[in-house]
Amino acid sequence: MESERVEDIARLPRKRMEAGALFVDELDRVLLVEPTYKDYWELPGGVVEANESPRAAAVREVGEELGLTVPMGRLLVVDWVPPGLYPTDGLMLVYDGGVLSVEQTAAITLQAEELRSWAWCNDAEASKRLPGLLARRVAAARRARSADALAYLEDGFAVA
């Protein structure tokens, strides 16, 4: 009986999962990063590793990418992404990283192997730097942050 349970569990589907952070400055601009291995910008964050919580992944990724140790606030966005660029579907989670102070911003140290640069962006700048899916996700995270709400998206689109 035990071996049947193990076999059943082994057949369960697997989803990709990533976690990121929405940081803003005192002017309410969002922090975006430019990866070296992609041709578009995104929020700081990355893949949730095996046996790692999404929140812990966001903290770890921000530490690795930006050299910052900051607590993650509440969950802002859950975005289900269908197969496309990747062969499997996935869940993308965005946490509230909060407002970065001038001192924290000055302490940003990029992980050169992964990030080319970073920038504070207003909504118009962010929409120019982000592909459609990520622009929708970031906009939803900003709305959720200001409304003290949680946004559920599918492929970046709000689902009623």
mmCIF file with all atom_site columns, C-alpha atoms in Angstrom, residues 12-151:
data_model
loop_
_atom_site.group_PDB
_atom_site.id
_atom_site.type_symbol
_atom_site.label_atom_id
_atom_site.label_alt_id
_atom_site.label_comp_id
_atom_site.label_asym_id
_atom_site.label_entity_id
_atom_site.label_seq_id
_atom_site.pdbx_PDB_ins_code
_atom_site.Cartn_x
_atom_site.Cartn_y
_atom_site.Cartn_z
_atom_site.occupancy
_atom_site.B_iso_or_equiv
_atom_site.pdbx_formal_charge
_atom_site.auth_seq_id
_atom_site.auth_comp_id
_atom_site.auth_asym_id
_atom_site.auth_atom_id
_atom_site.pdbx_PDB_model_num
ATOM 1   C CA . LEU A 1 12  ? 1.367  14.344 -9.711  1.00 0.00 ? 12  LEU A CA 1
ATOM 2   C CA . PRO A 1 13  ? 1.959  17.338 -12.014 1.00 0.00 ? 13  PRO A CA 1
ATOM 3   C CA . ARG A 1 14  ? 4.775  19.759 -11.286 1.00 0.00 ? 14  ARG A CA 1
ATOM 4   C CA . LYS A 1 15  ? 4.573  23.528 -11.701 1.00 0.00 ? 15  LYS A CA 1
ATOM 5   C CA . ARG A 1 16  ? 7.315  26.071 -12.075 1.00 0.00 ? 16  ARG A CA 1
ATOM 6   C CA . MET A 1 17  ? 7.279  28.710 -9.356  1.00 0.00 ? 17  MET A CA 1
ATOM 7   C CA . GLU A 1 18  ? 8.989  32.068 -9.126  1.00 0.00 ? 18  GLU A CA 1
ATOM 8   C CA . ALA A 1 19  ? 8.863  34.772 -6.495  1.00 0.00 ? 19  ALA A CA 1
ATOM 9   C CA . GLY A 1 20  ? 9.741  38.437 -6.777  1.00 0.00 ? 20  GLY A CA 1
ATOM 10  C CA . ALA A 1 21  ? 9.533  41.695 -4.899  1.00 0.00 ? 21  ALA A CA 1
ATOM 11  C CA . LEU A 1 22  ? 7.908  45.020 -5.675  1.00 0.00 ? 22  LEU A CA 1
ATOM 12  C CA . PHE A 1 23  ? 10.083 47.810 -4.274  1.00 0.00 ? 23  PHE A CA 1
ATOM 13  C CA . VAL A 1 24  ? 9.177  51.479 -4.536  1.00 0.00 ? 24  VAL A CA 1
ATOM 14  C CA . ASP A 1 25  ? 11.042 54.647 -3.629  1.00 0.00 ? 25  ASP A CA 1
ATOM 15  C CA . GLU A 1 26  ? 9.799  57.821 -1.929  1.00 0.00 ? 26  GLU A CA 1
ATOM 16  C CA . LEU A 1 27  ? 8.525  59.055 -5.336  1.00 0.00 ? 27  LEU A CA 1
ATOM 17  C CA . ASP A 1 28  ? 6.497  55.816 -5.769  1.00 0.00 ? 28  ASP A CA 1
ATOM 18  C CA . ARG A 1 29  ? 8.670  54.603 -8.638  1.00 0.00 ? 29  ARG A CA 1
ATOM 19  C CA . VAL A 1 30  ? 9.159  50.847 -8.993  1.00 0.00 ? 30  VAL A CA 1
ATOM 20  C CA . LEU A 1 31  ? 12.580 49.187 -8.986  1.00 0.00 ? 31  LEU A CA 1
ATOM 21  C CA . LEU A 1 32  ? 13.253 47.127 -12.110 1.00 0.00 ? 32  LEU A CA 1
ATOM 22  C CA . VAL A 1 33  ? 16.308 45.047 -12.942 1.00 0.00 ? 33  VAL A CA 1
ATOM 23  C CA . GLU A 1 34  ? 17.885 44.246 -16.311 1.00 0.00 ? 34  GLU A CA 1
ATOM 24  C CA . PRO A 1 35  ? 19.075 40.620 -16.470 1.00 0.00 ? 35  PRO A CA 1
ATOM 25  C CA . THR A 1 36  ? 22.166 39.770 -18.510 1.00 0.00 ? 36  THR A CA 1
ATOM 26  C CA . TYR A 1 37  ? 20.501 36.639 -19.898 1.00 0.00 ? 37  TYR A CA 1
ATOM 27  C CA . LYS A 1 38  ? 17.211 38.193 -21.082 1.00 0.00 ? 38  LYS A CA 1
ATOM 28  C CA . ASP A 1 39  ? 16.338 40.957 -23.514 1.00 0.00 ? 39  ASP A CA 1
ATOM 29  C CA . TYR A 1 40  ? 13.803 42.580 -21.179 1.00 0.00 ? 40  TYR A CA 1
ATOM 30  C CA . TRP A 1 41  ? 13.602 44.026 -17.665 1.00 0.00 ? 41  TRP A CA 1
ATOM 31  C CA . GLU A 1 42  ? 11.733 42.539 -14.702 1.00 0.00 ? 42  GLU A CA 1
ATOM 32  C CA . LEU A 1 43  ? 11.196 42.740 -10.948 1.00 0.00 ? 43  LEU A CA 1
ATOM 33  C CA . PRO A 1 44  ? 13.964 41.416 -8.691  1.00 0.00 ? 44  PRO A CA 1
ATOM 34  C CA . GLY A 1 45  ? 13.356 37.748 -7.914  1.00 0.00 ? 45  GLY A CA 1
ATOM 35  C CA . GLY A 1 46  ? 13.684 34.304 -9.369  1.00 0.00 ? 46  GLY A CA 1
ATOM 36  C CA . VAL A 1 47  ? 12.982 30.603 -9.173  1.00 0.00 ? 47  VAL A CA 1
ATOM 37  C CA . VAL A 1 48  ? 11.686 29.032 -5.974  1.00 0.00 ? 48  VAL A CA 1
ATOM 38  C CA . GLU A 1 49  ? 14.028 26.132 -5.260  1.00 0.00 ? 49  GLU A CA 1
ATOM 39  C CA . ALA A 1 50  ? 12.976 22.674 -4.042  1.00 0.00 ? 50  ALA A CA 1
ATOM 40  C CA . ASN A 1 51  ? 11.786 22.709 -0.419  1.00 0.00 ? 51  ASN A CA 1
ATOM 41  C CA . GLU A 1 52  ? 11.988 26.528 -0.276  1.00 0.00 ? 52  GLU A CA 1
ATOM 42  C CA . SER A 1 53  ? 9.022  28.733 0.534   1.00 0.00 ? 53  SER A CA 1
ATOM 43  C CA . PRO A 1 54  ? 8.160  31.412 -2.027  1.00 0.00 ? 54  PRO A CA 1
ATOM 44  C CA . ARG A 1 55  ? 8.730  34.163 0.564   1.00 0.00 ? 55  ARG A CA 1
ATOM 45  C CA . ALA A 1 56  ? 12.159 32.737 1.435   1.00 0.00 ? 56  ALA A CA 1
ATOM 46  C CA . ALA A 1 57  ? 12.969 32.591 -2.289  1.00 0.00 ? 57  ALA A CA 1
ATOM 47  C CA . ALA A 1 58  ? 12.081 36.261 -2.732  1.00 0.00 ? 58  ALA A CA 1
ATOM 48  C CA . VAL A 1 59  ? 14.304 37.221 0.222   1.00 0.00 ? 59  VAL A CA 1
ATOM 49  C CA . ARG A 1 60  ? 17.152 35.037 -1.074  1.00 0.00 ? 60  ARG A CA 1
ATOM 50  C CA . GLU A 1 61  ? 16.894 36.318 -4.641  1.00 0.00 ? 61  GLU A CA 1
ATOM 51  C CA . VAL A 1 62  ? 16.861 39.972 -3.539  1.00 0.00 ? 62  VAL A CA 1
ATOM 52  C CA . GLY A 1 63  ? 19.927 39.281 -1.418  1.00 0.00 ? 63  GLY A CA 1
ATOM 53  C CA . GLU A 1 64  ? 21.732 37.556 -4.284  1.00 0.00 ? 64  GLU A CA 1
ATOM 54  C CA . GLU A 1 65  ? 20.738 40.003 -7.004  1.00 0.00 ? 65  GLU A CA 1
ATOM 55  C CA . LEU A 1 66  ? 20.833 43.332 -5.169  1.00 0.00 ? 66  LEU A CA 1
ATOM 56  C CA . GLY A 1 67  ? 22.920 42.629 -2.074  1.00 0.00 ? 67  GLY A CA 1
ATOM 57  C CA . LEU A 1 68  ? 20.036 43.745 0.154   1.00 0.00 ? 68  LEU A CA 1
ATOM 58  C CA . THR A 1 69  ? 18.656 41.962 3.193   1.00 0.00 ? 69  THR A CA 1
ATOM 59  C CA . VAL A 1 70  ? 15.082 43.132 3.578   1.00 0.00 ? 70  VAL A CA 1
ATOM 60  C CA . PRO A 1 71  ? 12.011 41.446 5.041   1.00 0.00 ? 71  PRO A CA 1
ATOM 61  C CA . MET A 1 72  ? 9.261  40.680 2.559   1.00 0.00 ? 72  MET A CA 1
ATOM 62  C CA . GLY A 1 73  ? 5.877  42.158 3.204   1.00 0.00 ? 73  GLY A CA 1
ATOM 63  C CA . ARG A 1 74  ? 2.581  40.621 2.261   1.00 0.00 ? 74  ARG A CA 1
ATOM 64  C CA . LEU A 1 75  ? 1.768  38.756 -0.921  1.00 0.00 ? 75  LEU A CA 1
ATOM 65  C CA . LEU A 1 76  ? 0.476  41.137 -3.609  1.00 0.00 ? 76  LEU A CA 1
ATOM 66  C CA . VAL A 1 77  ? 0.023  38.984 -6.714  1.00 0.00 ? 77  VAL A CA 1
ATOM 67  C CA . VAL A 1 78  ? -0.479 35.361 -7.686  1.00 0.00 ? 78  VAL A CA 1
ATOM 68  C CA . ASP A 1 79  ? -0.161 34.999 -11.462 1.00 0.00 ? 79  ASP A CA 1
ATOM 69  C CA . TRP A 1 80  ? -0.751 31.660 -13.189 1.00 0.00 ? 80  TRP A CA 1
ATOM 70  C CA . VAL A 1 81  ? 1.197  31.509 -16.453 1.00 0.00 ? 81  VAL A CA 1
ATOM 71  C CA . PRO A 1 82  ? 0.339  28.882 -19.098 1.00 0.00 ? 82  PRO A CA 1
ATOM 72  C CA . PRO A 1 83  ? 2.961  26.946 -21.049 1.00 0.00 ? 83  PRO A CA 1
ATOM 73  C CA . GLY A 1 84  ? 4.566  29.013 -23.763 1.00 0.00 ? 84  GLY A CA 1
ATOM 74  C CA . LEU A 1 85  ? 8.155  30.147 -23.452 1.00 0.00 ? 85  LEU A CA 1
ATOM 75  C CA . TYR A 1 86  ? 8.532  27.265 -20.967 1.00 0.00 ? 86  TYR A CA 1
ATOM 76  C CA . PRO A 1 87  ? 7.004  23.815 -21.579 1.00 0.00 ? 87  PRO A CA 1
ATOM 77  C CA . THR A 1 88  ? 5.073  23.780 -18.289 1.00 0.00 ? 88  THR A CA 1
ATOM 78  C CA . ASP A 1 89  ? 2.705  26.184 -16.601 1.00 0.00 ? 89  ASP A CA 1
ATOM 79  C CA . GLY A 1 90  ? 3.768  28.074 -13.509 1.00 0.00 ? 90  GLY A CA 1
ATOM 80  C CA . LEU A 1 91  ? 2.845  30.289 -10.594 1.00 0.00 ? 91  LEU A CA 1
ATOM 81  C CA . MET A 1 92  ? 4.506  33.663 -10.205 1.00 0.00 ? 92  MET A CA 1
ATOM 82  C CA . LEU A 1 93  ? 4.228  35.388 -6.832  1.00 0.00 ? 93  LEU A CA 1
ATOM 83  C CA . VAL A 1 94  ? 5.000  39.032 -6.085  1.00 0.00 ? 94  VAL A CA 1
ATOM 84  C CA . TYR A 1 95  ? 5.597  40.230 -2.523  1.00 0.00 ? 95  TYR A CA 1
ATOM 85  C CA . ASP A 1 96  ? 5.620  43.769 -1.181  1.00 0.00 ? 96  ASP A CA 1
ATOM 86  C CA . GLY A 1 97  ? 9.269  44.707 -0.671  1.00 0.00 ? 97  GLY A CA 1
ATOM 87  C CA . GLY A 1 98  ? 8.210  48.084 0.694   1.00 0.00 ? 98  GLY A CA 1
ATOM 88  C CA . VAL A 1 99  ? 9.776  51.493 0.291   1.00 0.00 ? 99  VAL A CA 1
ATOM 89  C CA . LEU A 1 100 ? 13.551 51.451 -0.053  1.00 0.00 ? 100 LEU A CA 1
ATOM 90  C CA . SER A 1 101 ? 15.269 54.286 1.750   1.00 0.00 ? 101 SER A CA 1
ATOM 91  C CA . VAL A 1 102 ? 17.996 56.419 0.189   1.00 0.00 ? 102 VAL A CA 1
ATOM 92  C CA . GLU A 1 103 ? 20.521 54.471 2.286   1.00 0.00 ? 103 GLU A CA 1
ATOM 93  C CA . GLN A 1 104 ? 19.192 51.099 1.123   1.00 0.00 ? 104 GLN A CA 1
ATOM 94  C CA . THR A 1 105 ? 19.184 52.287 -2.481  1.00 0.00 ? 105 THR A CA 1
ATOM 95  C CA . ALA A 1 106 ? 22.808 53.439 -2.155  1.00 0.00 ? 106 ALA A CA 1
ATOM 96  C CA . ALA A 1 107 ? 23.718 49.979 -0.814  1.00 0.00 ? 107 ALA A CA 1
ATOM 97  C CA . ILE A 1 108 ? 22.444 48.128 -3.897  1.00 0.00 ? 108 ILE A CA 1
ATOM 98  C CA . THR A 1 109 ? 25.209 45.906 -5.255  1.00 0.00 ? 109 THR A CA 1
ATOM 99  C CA . LEU A 1 110 ? 24.344 44.049 -8.440  1.00 0.00 ? 110 LEU A CA 1
ATOM 100 C CA . GLN A 1 111 ? 25.239 40.415 -8.992  1.00 0.00 ? 111 GLN A CA 1
ATOM 101 C CA . ALA A 1 112 ? 27.220 41.038 -12.187 1.00 0.00 ? 112 ALA A CA 1
ATOM 102 C CA . GLU A 1 113 ? 26.721 37.520 -13.592 1.00 0.00 ? 113 GLU A CA 1
ATOM 103 C CA . GLU A 1 114 ? 22.938 37.950 -13.568 1.00 0.00 ? 114 GLU A CA 1
ATOM 104 C CA . LEU A 1 115 ? 22.138 41.669 -13.700 1.00 0.00 ? 115 LEU A CA 1
ATOM 105 C CA . ARG A 1 116 ? 23.345 44.338 -16.079 1.00 0.00 ? 116 ARG A CA 1
ATOM 106 C CA . SER A 1 117 ? 21.627 47.268 -14.346 1.00 0.00 ? 117 SER A CA 1
ATOM 107 C CA . TRP A 1 118 ? 18.676 48.485 -12.311 1.00 0.00 ? 118 TRP A CA 1
ATOM 108 C CA . ALA A 1 119 ? 16.476 51.579 -12.428 1.00 0.00 ? 119 ALA A CA 1
ATOM 109 C CA . TRP A 1 120 ? 13.671 53.367 -10.636 1.00 0.00 ? 120 TRP A CA 1
ATOM 110 C CA . CYS A 1 121 ? 10.780 53.628 -13.113 1.00 0.00 ? 121 CYS A CA 1
ATOM 111 C CA . ASN A 1 122 ? 7.502  55.497 -13.124 1.00 0.00 ? 122 ASN A CA 1
ATOM 112 C CA . ASP A 1 123 ? 4.524  53.741 -14.722 1.00 0.00 ? 123 ASP A CA 1
ATOM 113 C CA . ALA A 1 124 ? 5.295  54.990 -18.248 1.00 0.00 ? 124 ALA A CA 1
ATOM 114 C CA . GLU A 1 125 ? 8.965  53.972 -18.037 1.00 0.00 ? 125 GLU A CA 1
ATOM 115 C CA . ALA A 1 126 ? 8.055  50.571 -16.591 1.00 0.00 ? 126 ALA A CA 1
ATOM 116 C CA . SER A 1 127 ? 5.577  49.872 -19.387 1.00 0.00 ? 127 SER A CA 1
ATOM 117 C CA . LYS A 1 128 ? 8.317  50.640 -21.971 1.00 0.00 ? 128 LYS A CA 1
ATOM 118 C CA . ARG A 1 129 ? 10.883 48.331 -20.338 1.00 0.00 ? 129 ARG A CA 1
ATOM 119 C CA . LEU A 1 130 ? 8.623  45.401 -19.481 1.00 0.00 ? 130 LEU A CA 1
ATOM 120 C CA . PRO A 1 131 ? 7.010  42.934 -21.894 1.00 0.00 ? 131 PRO A CA 1
ATOM 121 C CA . GLY A 1 132 ? 3.194  42.934 -21.799 1.00 0.00 ? 132 GLY A CA 1
ATOM 122 C CA . LEU A 1 133 ? 2.791  40.078 -19.311 1.00 0.00 ? 133 LEU A CA 1
ATOM 123 C CA . LEU A 1 134 ? 5.250  41.594 -16.833 1.00 0.00 ? 134 LEU A CA 1
ATOM 124 C CA . ALA A 1 135 ? 3.852  45.098 -17.299 1.00 0.00 ? 135 ALA A CA 1
ATOM 125 C CA . ARG A 1 136 ? 0.384  43.779 -16.406 1.00 0.00 ? 136 ARG A CA 1
ATOM 126 C CA . ARG A 1 137 ? 1.782  41.903 -13.375 1.00 0.00 ? 137 ARG A CA 1
ATOM 127 C CA . VAL A 1 138 ? 3.680  44.945 -12.076 1.00 0.00 ? 138 VAL A CA 1
ATOM 128 C CA . ALA A 1 139 ? 0.651  47.214 -12.586 1.00 0.00 ? 139 ALA A CA 1
ATOM 129 C CA . ALA A 1 140 ? -1.530 44.704 -10.688 1.00 0.00 ? 140 ALA A CA 1
ATOM 130 C CA . ALA A 1 141 ? 1.053  44.549 -7.869  1.00 0.00 ? 141 ALA A CA 1
ATOM 131 C CA . ARG A 1 142 ? 1.083  48.340 -7.607  1.00 0.00 ? 142 ARG A CA 1
ATOM 132 C CA . ARG A 1 143 ? -2.731 48.442 -7.455  1.00 0.00 ? 143 ARG A CA 1
ATOM 133 C CA . ALA A 1 144 ? -2.843 45.627 -4.878  1.00 0.00 ? 144 ALA A CA 1
ATOM 134 C CA . ARG A 1 145 ? -0.235 47.418 -2.750  1.00 0.00 ? 145 ARG A CA 1
ATOM 135 C CA . SER A 1 146 ? -2.169 50.690 -2.704  1.00 0.00 ? 146 SER A CA 1
ATOM 136 C CA . ALA A 1 147 ? -5.546 48.974 -2.170  1.00 0.00 ? 147 ALA A CA 1
ATOM 137 C CA . ASP A 1 148 ? -4.241 46.627 0.550   1.00 0.00 ? 148 ASP A CA 1
ATOM 138 C CA . ALA A 1 149 ? -5.527 43.740 -1.555  1.00 0.00 ? 149 ALA A CA 1
ATOM 139 C CA . LEU A 1 150 ? -4.351 40.538 -3.229  1.00 0.00 ? 150 LEU A CA 1
ATOM 140 C CA . ALA A 1 151 ? -4.530 40.218 -7.012  1.00 0.00 ? 151 ALA A CA 1
#
